[in-house]
Short mmCIF file of C-alpha atoms and ligand atoms in Angstrom, two decimals:
data_model
loop_
_atom_site.label_atom_id
_atom_site.label_comp_id
_atom_site.label_asym_id
_atom_site.label_seq_id
_atom_site.Cartn_x
_atom_site.Cartn_y
_atom_site.Cartn_z
CA MET O 1 -2.54 34.85 -14.46
CA THR O 2 1.04 35.40 -13.44
CA VAL O 3 3.30 32.61 -12.39
CA SER O 4 3.84 33.89 -8.91
CA ARG O 5 0.15 34.20 -8.23
CA ARG O 6 -0.52 30.76 -9.62
CA GLN O 7 2.27 29.33 -7.55
CA VAL O 8 0.80 30.84 -4.44
CA LEU O 9 -2.69 29.64 -5.28
CA LEU O 10 -1.76 26.17 -6.36
CA GLY O 11 1.08 25.84 -3.93
CA ALA O 12 -1.15 26.13 -0.92
CA ALA O 13 -3.64 23.68 -2.35
CA GLY O 14 -0.97 21.36 -3.59
CA LEU O 15 0.58 20.96 -0.22
CA SER O 16 -2.55 19.44 1.23
CA GLY O 17 -3.14 17.37 -1.87
CA LEU O 18 -1.59 14.01 -1.26
CA GLY O 19 -1.30 14.61 2.44
CA ALA O 20 2.33 13.74 2.30
CA LEU O 21 4.32 16.92 2.10
CA GLY O 22 1.69 18.88 3.95
CA ALA O 23 1.40 16.56 6.88
CA GLY O 24 2.59 19.18 9.30
CA VAL O 25 5.57 19.72 11.52
CA GLY O 26 4.76 16.93 13.94
CA GLN O 27 4.87 14.33 11.26
CA TRP O 28 8.01 15.78 9.75
CA LEU O 29 9.74 15.24 13.05
CA ALA O 30 8.32 11.77 13.48
CA ARG O 31 9.48 10.60 10.08
CA PRO O 32 12.46 8.23 10.28
CA ALA O 33 15.85 9.55 9.26
CA LEU O 34 16.24 9.99 5.54
CA ASN O 35 17.95 7.23 3.72
CA PRO O 36 20.78 9.02 1.92
CA ASP O 37 20.67 6.38 -0.82
CA TYR O 38 17.49 7.94 -2.04
CA ASP O 39 18.85 11.48 -2.39
CA TYR O 40 20.43 12.64 -5.60
CA ARG O 41 22.49 15.43 -7.00
CA LEU O 42 21.64 15.50 -10.68
CA THR O 43 22.92 17.64 -13.54
CA ALA O 44 21.72 17.88 -17.12
CA ALA O 45 24.64 18.57 -19.41
CA PRO O 46 25.97 17.96 -22.91
CA LEU O 47 28.04 14.82 -23.35
CA GLU O 48 29.37 12.80 -26.24
CA ILE O 49 28.24 9.23 -26.60
CA GLU O 50 29.07 6.53 -29.08
CA LEU O 51 25.86 5.21 -30.59
CA VAL O 52 27.40 4.32 -33.93
CA PRO O 53 30.76 2.55 -33.47
CA GLY O 54 33.61 4.93 -34.23
CA PHE O 55 31.45 8.08 -34.23
CA LYS O 56 30.56 10.62 -31.57
CA THR O 57 27.03 11.85 -31.01
CA PRO O 58 26.57 15.21 -29.20
CA ALA O 59 23.95 14.02 -26.73
CA LEU O 60 22.47 15.58 -23.60
CA GLY O 61 22.57 13.54 -20.45
CA TYR O 62 21.41 13.38 -16.86
CA GLY O 63 24.10 12.41 -14.38
CA GLY O 64 26.67 11.93 -17.14
CA GLN O 65 24.58 9.39 -19.01
CA ALA O 66 22.23 9.40 -21.97
CA PRO O 67 19.72 7.91 -21.44
CA GLY O 68 19.89 9.41 -17.97
CA GLN O 69 20.95 8.01 -14.65
CA LEU O 70 18.64 5.50 -13.01
CA LEU O 71 17.00 7.02 -9.93
CA ARG O 72 15.43 4.91 -7.20
CA ALA O 73 13.02 5.85 -4.49
CA LYS O 74 11.05 3.91 -1.96
CA GLN O 75 7.28 3.91 -1.97
CA GLY O 76 5.84 6.22 0.66
CA GLU O 77 9.13 8.00 1.22
CA ARG O 78 10.51 11.27 -0.03
CA ILE O 79 12.89 11.58 -2.91
CA ARG O 80 14.98 14.70 -3.04
CA VAL O 81 16.78 15.57 -6.24
CA ARG O 82 18.95 18.67 -6.29
CA PHE O 83 18.96 19.40 -9.99
CA THR O 84 21.30 21.74 -11.85
CA ASN O 85 20.79 22.88 -15.40
CA GLY O 86 24.16 22.48 -17.11
CA LEU O 87 22.65 22.99 -20.56
CA ASP O 88 22.91 26.11 -22.69
CA GLN O 89 19.12 26.37 -22.75
CA ALA O 90 16.25 26.43 -20.27
CA THR O 91 14.85 23.16 -18.94
CA THR O 92 12.79 21.53 -16.17
CA ILE O 93 12.25 17.99 -14.94
CA HIS O 94 8.86 16.36 -15.09
CA TRP O 95 8.32 13.11 -13.17
CA HIS O 96 6.19 11.04 -15.47
CA GLY O 97 3.48 9.03 -13.73
CA ILE O 98 4.23 10.24 -10.22
CA ARG O 99 1.30 11.64 -8.27
CA LEU O 100 2.99 14.62 -6.68
CA PRO O 101 2.17 18.20 -5.68
CA ILE O 102 1.79 20.55 -8.64
CA GLU O 103 4.82 22.64 -7.73
CA MET O 104 7.04 19.56 -8.28
CA ASP O 105 5.52 18.61 -11.65
CA GLY O 106 8.14 20.38 -13.75
CA VAL O 107 5.86 22.16 -16.20
CA PRO O 108 7.24 25.61 -17.07
CA PHE O 109 5.02 28.50 -15.97
CA VAL O 110 2.65 26.13 -14.17
CA SER O 111 4.84 24.38 -11.60
CA GLN O 112 7.91 26.56 -11.77
CA LEU O 113 9.70 29.04 -13.96
CA PRO O 114 11.84 27.48 -16.67
CA MET O 115 15.27 26.85 -15.18
CA LEU O 116 17.87 28.94 -16.94
CA PRO O 117 21.37 27.67 -17.65
CA GLY O 118 23.30 27.33 -14.39
CA GLU O 119 20.25 27.37 -12.15
CA THR O 120 19.55 24.76 -9.49
CA PHE O 121 16.16 23.58 -8.25
CA ASP O 122 15.30 21.13 -5.50
CA TYR O 123 12.72 18.58 -6.50
CA ASP O 124 11.39 17.09 -3.28
CA PHE O 125 8.30 14.95 -3.03
CA VAL O 126 6.84 11.76 -1.62
CA VAL O 127 6.27 8.88 -4.03
CA PRO O 128 2.94 7.27 -3.16
CA ASP O 129 3.04 4.54 -5.78
CA ALA O 130 5.56 1.79 -6.44
CA GLY O 131 6.51 0.86 -9.98
CA SER O 132 8.44 1.86 -13.10
CA TYR O 133 8.34 5.59 -13.81
CA TRP O 134 10.60 8.04 -15.60
CA TYR O 135 11.70 11.63 -15.83
CA HIS O 136 12.27 14.10 -18.65
CA PRO O 137 12.18 17.83 -19.40
CA HIS O 138 8.90 19.56 -20.22
CA LYS O 139 10.59 22.21 -22.32
CA ALA O 140 11.82 22.03 -25.93
CA SER O 141 10.84 18.40 -25.63
CA GLY O 142 11.54 17.28 -29.19
CA GLU O 143 15.18 18.24 -28.96
CA GLN O 144 15.83 17.70 -25.25
CA LEU O 145 14.26 14.25 -25.04
CA GLY O 146 15.53 13.47 -28.52
CA ARG O 147 19.11 14.14 -27.51
CA GLY O 148 18.92 11.90 -24.48
CA LEU O 149 17.29 13.68 -21.53
CA VAL O 150 15.16 10.73 -20.49
CA GLY O 151 15.82 8.58 -17.43
CA PRO O 152 14.17 5.81 -15.43
CA LEU O 153 12.78 6.40 -11.94
CA ILE O 154 12.14 3.13 -10.14
CA VAL O 155 10.00 3.22 -7.03
CA ASP O 156 10.54 0.13 -4.91
CA GLU O 157 7.59 -1.38 -3.10
CA ALA O 158 7.33 -0.46 0.58
CA GLN O 159 7.50 -4.17 1.44
CA PRO O 160 9.68 -6.82 -0.18
CA THR O 161 8.12 -8.55 -3.21
CA GLY O 162 8.74 -11.99 -4.64
CA PHE O 163 11.32 -10.54 -7.02
CA VAL O 164 15.03 -10.71 -6.30
CA HIS O 165 16.50 -10.05 -9.74
CA GLU O 166 15.75 -7.09 -11.94
CA ARG O 167 16.72 -5.62 -15.31
CA VAL O 168 15.72 -2.10 -16.32
CA LEU O 169 15.51 -1.66 -20.09
CA VAL O 170 15.16 1.82 -21.55
CA LEU O 171 13.98 1.73 -25.15
CA LYS O 172 14.82 4.62 -27.43
CA ASN O 173 15.25 5.11 -31.18
CA TRP O 174 17.84 7.79 -31.82
CA HIS O 175 17.46 10.35 -34.58
CA VAL O 176 20.95 9.80 -35.94
CA ASP O 177 22.49 8.99 -39.31
CA GLU O 178 25.23 6.47 -40.15
CA GLN O 179 27.86 8.84 -38.74
CA GLY O 180 26.04 9.34 -35.46
CA ALA O 181 25.02 12.92 -36.37
CA PHE O 182 21.56 14.01 -35.33
CA THR O 183 18.87 14.19 -37.97
CA ASP O 184 15.71 16.30 -37.53
CA PHE O 185 13.75 15.52 -34.39
CA SER O 186 10.65 16.81 -36.07
CA VAL O 187 9.76 16.98 -39.73
CA PRO O 188 6.40 18.69 -40.37
CA ARG O 189 5.04 16.08 -42.76
CA GLU O 190 5.86 13.39 -40.19
CA ALA O 191 4.51 15.41 -37.27
CA ALA O 192 1.23 15.60 -39.17
CA ARG O 193 1.22 11.81 -39.34
CA GLY O 194 2.62 9.33 -36.84
CA GLY O 195 5.47 11.53 -35.63
CA THR O 196 9.11 11.69 -36.72
CA PRO O 197 10.80 8.36 -35.91
CA GLY O 198 14.47 7.92 -35.07
CA ARG O 199 16.32 5.27 -37.00
CA LEU O 200 18.71 3.65 -34.55
CA THR O 201 17.05 1.34 -32.03
CA THR O 202 18.72 1.13 -28.64
CA VAL O 203 18.21 -0.51 -25.29
CA ASN O 204 19.98 1.36 -22.49
CA GLY O 205 21.78 3.38 -25.14
CA LEU O 206 23.18 0.33 -26.96
CA HIS O 207 22.16 -0.98 -30.35
CA LEU O 208 21.20 -4.67 -30.11
CA PRO O 209 22.77 -5.34 -26.72
CA VAL O 210 22.98 -8.71 -25.02
CA ILE O 211 21.23 -8.78 -21.66
CA ASP O 212 22.29 -11.54 -19.34
CA LEU O 213 19.80 -13.45 -17.24
CA PRO O 214 20.72 -15.58 -14.21
CA ALA O 215 20.18 -19.28 -14.95
CA GLY O 216 17.19 -20.85 -13.28
CA GLU O 217 15.88 -17.60 -11.80
CA ILE O 218 12.89 -15.36 -12.32
CA VAL O 219 13.78 -11.81 -13.26
CA ARG O 220 11.65 -8.68 -13.12
CA VAL O 221 12.21 -7.06 -16.50
CA ARG O 222 11.09 -3.44 -16.57
CA LEU O 223 10.63 -2.19 -20.11
CA LEU O 224 10.32 1.58 -20.45
CA ASN O 225 9.50 3.26 -23.74
CA LEU O 226 11.28 6.60 -23.39
CA ASP O 227 11.20 7.29 -27.11
CA ASN O 228 9.76 10.43 -28.67
CA THR O 229 7.70 8.69 -31.29
CA VAL O 230 7.83 4.94 -31.64
CA THR O 231 5.28 2.44 -30.38
CA TYR O 232 7.11 -0.85 -29.87
CA ARG O 233 5.25 -4.08 -30.56
CA LEU O 234 7.03 -6.09 -27.93
CA ALA O 235 7.35 -9.85 -27.92
CA LEU O 236 9.70 -12.31 -26.27
CA PRO O 237 9.57 -15.47 -28.33
CA GLY O 238 11.54 -18.24 -26.71
CA LEU O 239 11.12 -17.16 -23.09
CA SER O 240 8.33 -17.75 -20.66
CA ALA O 241 7.09 -14.42 -19.29
CA MET O 242 4.21 -12.98 -17.29
CA VAL O 243 2.91 -9.41 -17.10
CA TYR O 244 3.01 -7.96 -13.56
CA ALA O 245 2.50 -4.23 -14.01
CA LEU O 246 1.46 -1.72 -16.65
CA ASP O 247 2.77 1.83 -16.44
CA GLY O 248 3.84 1.29 -12.86
CA ASN O 249 0.56 -0.14 -11.66
CA PRO O 250 0.24 -3.83 -10.78
CA VAL O 251 -2.13 -6.07 -12.70
CA ALA O 252 -3.19 -9.65 -12.02
CA PRO O 253 -0.27 -11.68 -13.42
CA GLN O 254 -1.08 -12.98 -16.88
CA PRO O 255 0.93 -14.61 -19.67
CA PHE O 256 2.84 -12.16 -21.83
CA LYS O 257 2.35 -12.54 -25.56
CA GLU O 258 2.63 -9.29 -27.42
CA TYR O 259 2.19 -5.76 -26.15
CA TRP O 260 2.09 -2.40 -27.88
CA LEU O 261 4.17 -0.10 -25.72
CA GLY O 262 3.59 3.51 -26.79
CA PRO O 263 5.89 6.43 -25.99
CA GLY O 264 5.96 7.08 -22.24
CA MET O 265 4.53 3.66 -21.37
CA ARG O 266 6.09 0.94 -19.25
CA ILE O 267 5.52 -2.77 -18.72
CA ASP O 268 6.96 -4.95 -15.96
CA LEU O 269 7.40 -8.61 -16.80
CA ALA O 270 8.50 -11.63 -14.86
CA VAL O 271 10.82 -13.60 -17.13
CA LYS O 272 11.80 -17.14 -16.34
CA ALA O 273 15.41 -17.82 -17.27
CA PRO O 274 15.92 -21.50 -18.03
CA ASN O 275 18.64 -23.44 -16.23
CA THR O 276 20.53 -24.26 -19.42
CA PRO O 277 22.19 -21.77 -21.78
CA LEU O 278 19.86 -19.97 -24.17
CA LYS O 279 19.60 -16.91 -26.39
CA ALA O 280 16.23 -15.31 -27.05
CA PRO O 281 15.41 -12.01 -28.73
CA LEU O 282 13.40 -9.10 -27.42
CA LYS O 283 11.41 -8.20 -30.50
CA ASP O 284 9.67 -5.13 -31.86
CA GLY O 285 7.36 -6.65 -34.44
CA LEU O 286 9.67 -8.28 -36.94
CA PHE O 287 12.78 -6.54 -35.63
CA ARG O 288 15.15 -7.33 -32.82
CA LEU O 289 15.82 -4.82 -30.06
CA ALA O 290 18.08 -6.91 -27.85
CA GLU O 291 19.02 -10.45 -27.04
CA PHE O 292 18.50 -12.11 -23.68
CA ALA O 293 21.21 -14.61 -22.86
CA VAL O 294 21.55 -17.27 -20.21
CA THR O 295 25.19 -18.28 -20.29
CA GLU O 296 25.46 -20.46 -17.23
CA ARG O 297 23.90 -23.66 -16.16
CA SER O 298 22.21 -24.32 -12.86
CA THR O 299 21.38 -27.80 -11.68
CA ALA O 300 17.75 -27.03 -11.00
CA MET O 301 15.27 -24.22 -11.32
CA VAL O 302 16.34 -22.10 -8.38
CA GLN O 303 13.03 -20.30 -8.48
CA ALA O 304 10.31 -22.36 -10.10
CA ASP O 305 7.09 -20.58 -9.11
CA TRP O 306 5.93 -17.22 -10.38
CA PRO O 307 5.97 -14.58 -7.64
CA LYS O 308 2.62 -13.52 -6.31
CA ALA O 309 0.97 -10.38 -7.68
CA LEU O 310 2.49 -7.06 -6.68
CA PRO O 311 0.56 -5.10 -4.06
CA SER O 312 -1.75 -2.53 -5.61
CA ASN O 313 -0.97 1.17 -5.37
CA PRO O 314 -3.12 3.45 -3.18
CA VAL O 315 -5.01 5.02 -6.08
CA ALA O 316 -8.56 6.14 -5.28
CA GLU O 317 -11.28 4.05 -6.86
CA PRO O 318 -13.53 6.27 -9.01
CA ASP O 319 -17.22 6.36 -8.12
CA LEU O 320 -18.63 5.37 -11.50
CA GLN O 321 -22.29 5.74 -10.47
CA ASN O 322 -21.90 9.41 -9.68
CA ALA O 323 -19.14 10.28 -12.09
CA GLU O 324 -19.55 13.18 -14.45
CA ARG O 325 -18.73 12.46 -18.09
CA ILE O 326 -16.41 14.63 -20.13
CA ALA O 327 -15.74 14.11 -23.83
CA PHE O 328 -12.27 14.55 -25.27
CA ASN O 329 -11.89 14.42 -29.03
CA PHE O 330 -8.41 14.02 -30.44
CA GLU O 331 -8.40 15.24 -33.97
CA TRP O 332 -6.20 15.85 -36.97
CA VAL O 333 -6.68 19.24 -38.56
CA GLY O 334 -3.62 19.31 -40.76
CA GLY O 335 -2.82 22.99 -40.98
CA LEU O 336 -0.30 25.67 -40.33
CA SER O 337 -1.69 28.57 -38.39
CA LYS O 338 0.83 30.66 -40.30
CA PRO O 339 4.28 29.86 -41.64
CA LYS O 340 6.84 29.06 -39.00
CA ALA O 341 9.08 31.84 -40.31
CA GLU O 342 6.40 34.29 -39.19
CA GLY O 343 6.39 32.86 -35.70
CA GLY O 344 3.29 30.76 -36.19
CA ALA O 345 3.10 27.40 -34.49
CA LEU O 346 2.40 24.31 -36.48
CA ASN O 347 -0.95 22.98 -35.44
CA PHE O 348 -1.79 19.70 -36.97
CA TRP O 349 -3.64 18.39 -33.96
CA GLN O 350 -6.45 19.50 -31.66
CA ILE O 351 -8.14 18.44 -28.47
CA ASN O 352 -11.81 19.44 -28.45
CA GLY O 353 -11.23 21.82 -31.30
CA VAL O 354 -8.26 23.62 -29.75
CA ALA O 355 -4.61 23.28 -30.74
CA TRP O 356 -2.27 23.90 -27.83
CA ASP O 357 0.54 26.33 -28.50
CA GLY O 358 3.49 25.77 -26.19
CA ASN O 359 4.76 29.27 -26.88
CA ASP O 360 1.53 30.95 -25.90
CA ARG O 361 1.25 31.02 -22.16
CA SER O 362 -2.34 32.23 -22.30
CA CYS O 363 -3.25 28.64 -23.20
CA LEU O 364 -2.73 27.87 -19.52
CA THR O 365 -5.75 29.99 -18.66
CA ARG O 366 -7.96 27.87 -20.92
CA PRO O 367 -7.90 24.32 -19.57
CA ALA O 368 -10.05 21.86 -21.52
CA ALA O 369 -11.81 20.85 -18.31
CA ARG O 370 -12.24 22.08 -14.77
CA LEU O 371 -12.73 19.29 -12.26
CA ARG O 372 -13.97 19.63 -8.71
CA LEU O 373 -11.63 18.34 -6.08
CA GLY O 374 -12.70 14.95 -4.78
CA ARG O 375 -15.26 14.23 -7.53
CA SER O 376 -15.12 11.29 -9.92
CA TYR O 377 -15.04 11.76 -13.69
CA ILE O 378 -15.28 9.55 -16.73
CA PHE O 379 -13.32 10.78 -19.74
CA GLU O 380 -14.78 9.63 -23.03
CA MET O 381 -11.77 9.79 -25.28
CA ARG O 382 -12.26 9.61 -29.04
CA ASN O 383 -9.47 9.38 -31.53
CA LEU O 384 -10.78 10.83 -34.78
CA SER O 385 -7.54 10.19 -36.62
CA GLN O 386 -5.70 7.42 -38.41
CA TYR O 387 -2.74 7.58 -36.02
CA GLN O 388 -2.42 6.25 -32.51
CA HIS O 389 -1.91 8.52 -29.54
CA PRO O 390 -0.52 7.55 -26.13
CA ILE O 391 -2.70 9.86 -24.03
CA HIS O 392 -1.03 10.87 -20.78
CA ILE O 393 -2.22 12.76 -17.72
CA HIS O 394 -0.04 14.45 -15.12
CA GLY O 395 -0.58 14.32 -11.38
CA MET O 396 -3.25 11.63 -11.30
CA THR O 397 -3.77 8.04 -12.34
CA PHE O 398 -6.82 6.99 -14.28
CA LYS O 399 -8.58 3.68 -14.57
CA VAL O 400 -9.11 2.34 -18.07
CA LEU O 401 -12.68 1.07 -18.25
CA SER O 402 -13.53 0.12 -21.81
CA SER O 403 -12.77 0.49 -25.47
CA ASN O 404 -14.80 0.05 -28.64
CA ARG O 405 -11.84 -1.79 -30.20
CA LYS O 406 -10.73 -4.35 -27.66
CA LYS O 407 -11.71 -6.09 -24.48
CA ILE O 408 -10.35 -4.27 -21.46
CA THR O 409 -9.76 -5.68 -18.02
CA PRO O 410 -9.89 -2.42 -16.06
CA TYR O 411 -6.49 -1.25 -14.85
CA PHE O 412 -4.84 1.90 -13.56
CA THR O 413 -2.40 3.90 -15.65
CA ASP O 414 -1.12 7.37 -16.47
CA THR O 415 -0.89 6.73 -20.23
CA TYR O 416 -3.39 4.99 -22.50
CA LEU O 417 -2.49 4.11 -26.07
CA LEU O 418 -5.54 5.24 -28.00
CA GLY O 419 -5.54 3.35 -31.28
CA ARG O 420 -6.56 4.75 -34.64
CA ASN O 421 -10.24 5.69 -34.57
CA GLU O 422 -10.58 4.13 -31.14
CA SER O 423 -12.93 5.37 -28.43
CA ALA O 424 -12.09 4.52 -24.84
CA LYS O 425 -13.39 5.41 -21.43
CA VAL O 426 -11.17 6.10 -18.47
CA ALA O 427 -12.17 7.26 -14.99
CA LEU O 428 -10.44 9.07 -12.18
CA VAL O 429 -10.98 10.76 -8.88
CA ALA O 430 -9.89 14.39 -9.15
CA ASP O 431 -7.95 14.16 -5.92
CA ASN O 432 -4.88 16.23 -6.67
CA PRO O 433 -5.36 20.00 -6.90
CA GLY O 434 -3.49 21.76 -9.64
CA LEU O 435 -3.31 22.50 -13.32
CA TRP O 436 -2.34 19.23 -14.94
CA MET O 437 -1.15 18.71 -18.47
CA PHE O 438 -3.07 16.18 -20.53
CA HIS O 439 -1.41 15.31 -23.80
CA CYS O 440 -0.31 12.84 -26.40
CA HIS O 441 3.18 11.51 -25.65
CA VAL O 442 4.22 11.36 -29.28
CA ILE O 443 6.36 14.46 -28.81
CA ASP O 444 5.73 15.65 -32.34
CA HIS O 445 1.98 15.52 -31.75
CA MET O 446 2.24 17.22 -28.37
CA GLU O 447 4.31 20.02 -29.88
CA THR O 448 1.93 20.56 -32.77
CA GLY O 449 -1.26 20.93 -30.80
CA LEU O 450 -2.18 17.66 -29.07
CA MET O 451 -2.00 18.93 -25.51
CA THR O 452 -4.26 20.67 -23.05
CA ALA O 453 -4.60 21.24 -19.33
CA ILE O 454 -7.05 19.93 -16.78
CA GLU O 455 -7.67 22.01 -13.72
CA VAL O 456 -8.54 20.41 -10.40
CA ALA O 457 -9.69 22.79 -7.70
CU1 C2O C 1 5.96 12.30 -19.74
CU2 C2O C 1 3.80 15.71 -19.90
O1 C2O C 1 4.83 13.97 -19.77
CU1 CU C 2 3.77 13.14 -17.21
CU1 CU C 3 -0.45 11.55 -30.80
#
């Protein structure tokens, strides 16, 4: 199927999908004037950053920053990003976790043609859900994300919440050596295992930064794992914190202890800053990622009570009684189709017996599943490997129902961290027409087979 035909086919369907962009002329006119604060002019371009003191790293940035510029939108409103490719290679932007029309999803040859150097594209969509999201290319992902093309997209709730203060923390381990030079983003023997990890931990592009907290206040701390490979085992010893949202979607507030945040995943915490000076680490297992610091003193707790739960997002509740079940097996096959020098893709990983090849566009005509628009489905996901996989779906949000490894309180997400040898069930309503990528967010795994497409029509 050619791109243009697909765009026509999916474009028409996509416009009626979420009801937002396709609402018709009348509603366009009735919509209040656009808030210019929510419109962006964004460029991806090379830039030098200093990750290792005294050394330059040839990064790639969005909006002159790596990690990229923070974008904000308001729930239920449009965000318009006029994006220019200032790189010397093709790219796109994918909006991770946002339920949007397929033609805005940023997948080359599905949503749009790859954007060549110098080209501009207008991303323009309504954001139905509030929460912590992010954006990144869906092209040459190992290198482009690895060099810094990852940025947070924060969607503010339509109504004010109980939070006044906020910190956005982007976690990324850079693939650099002691001189700040890039090392390999992907090493085959690592890709065949847990993925190739970077060695320098950073929060907002800084190694071991100090993050100030206002004394006596409660702060919404948004932690975003925008790393290619690493699952952070987050803990905040020394501070009192509650979990408010997972991957953008609110949960009933509950005490925060430890959380495994896989690549692509996000967690929103409420952190209570004491009213006397304090230093407390943000930890990844035994290691430190950053230090929270309260430097001032306030006479009393300014804000003593935890805010109430965040309002839930308008995600359709799957009809579990009538849902059709679909099995997805994630498997290690450990092979080379043929040597890379001969143009063969590495395929260490498969979904239902098929390794996705990002260079073979005919893969797009063989989605792993075809869902009927409006129907509910239960995905029975089985990890048949010794490595964990953050399984991510585009365009829709699924509800995690159960796992054979841990007790699950059902919650909505776009990315589920499927542990080694774990089986888990998730459910969704196929309410967004399009061809949606479904893949592991360990970029090494995704680029060596662990990806497929799900068609909703
Ligand atoms: Cu962050 Cu294909 O996604
Ligand atoms: Cu995505
Ligand atoms: Cu994986």
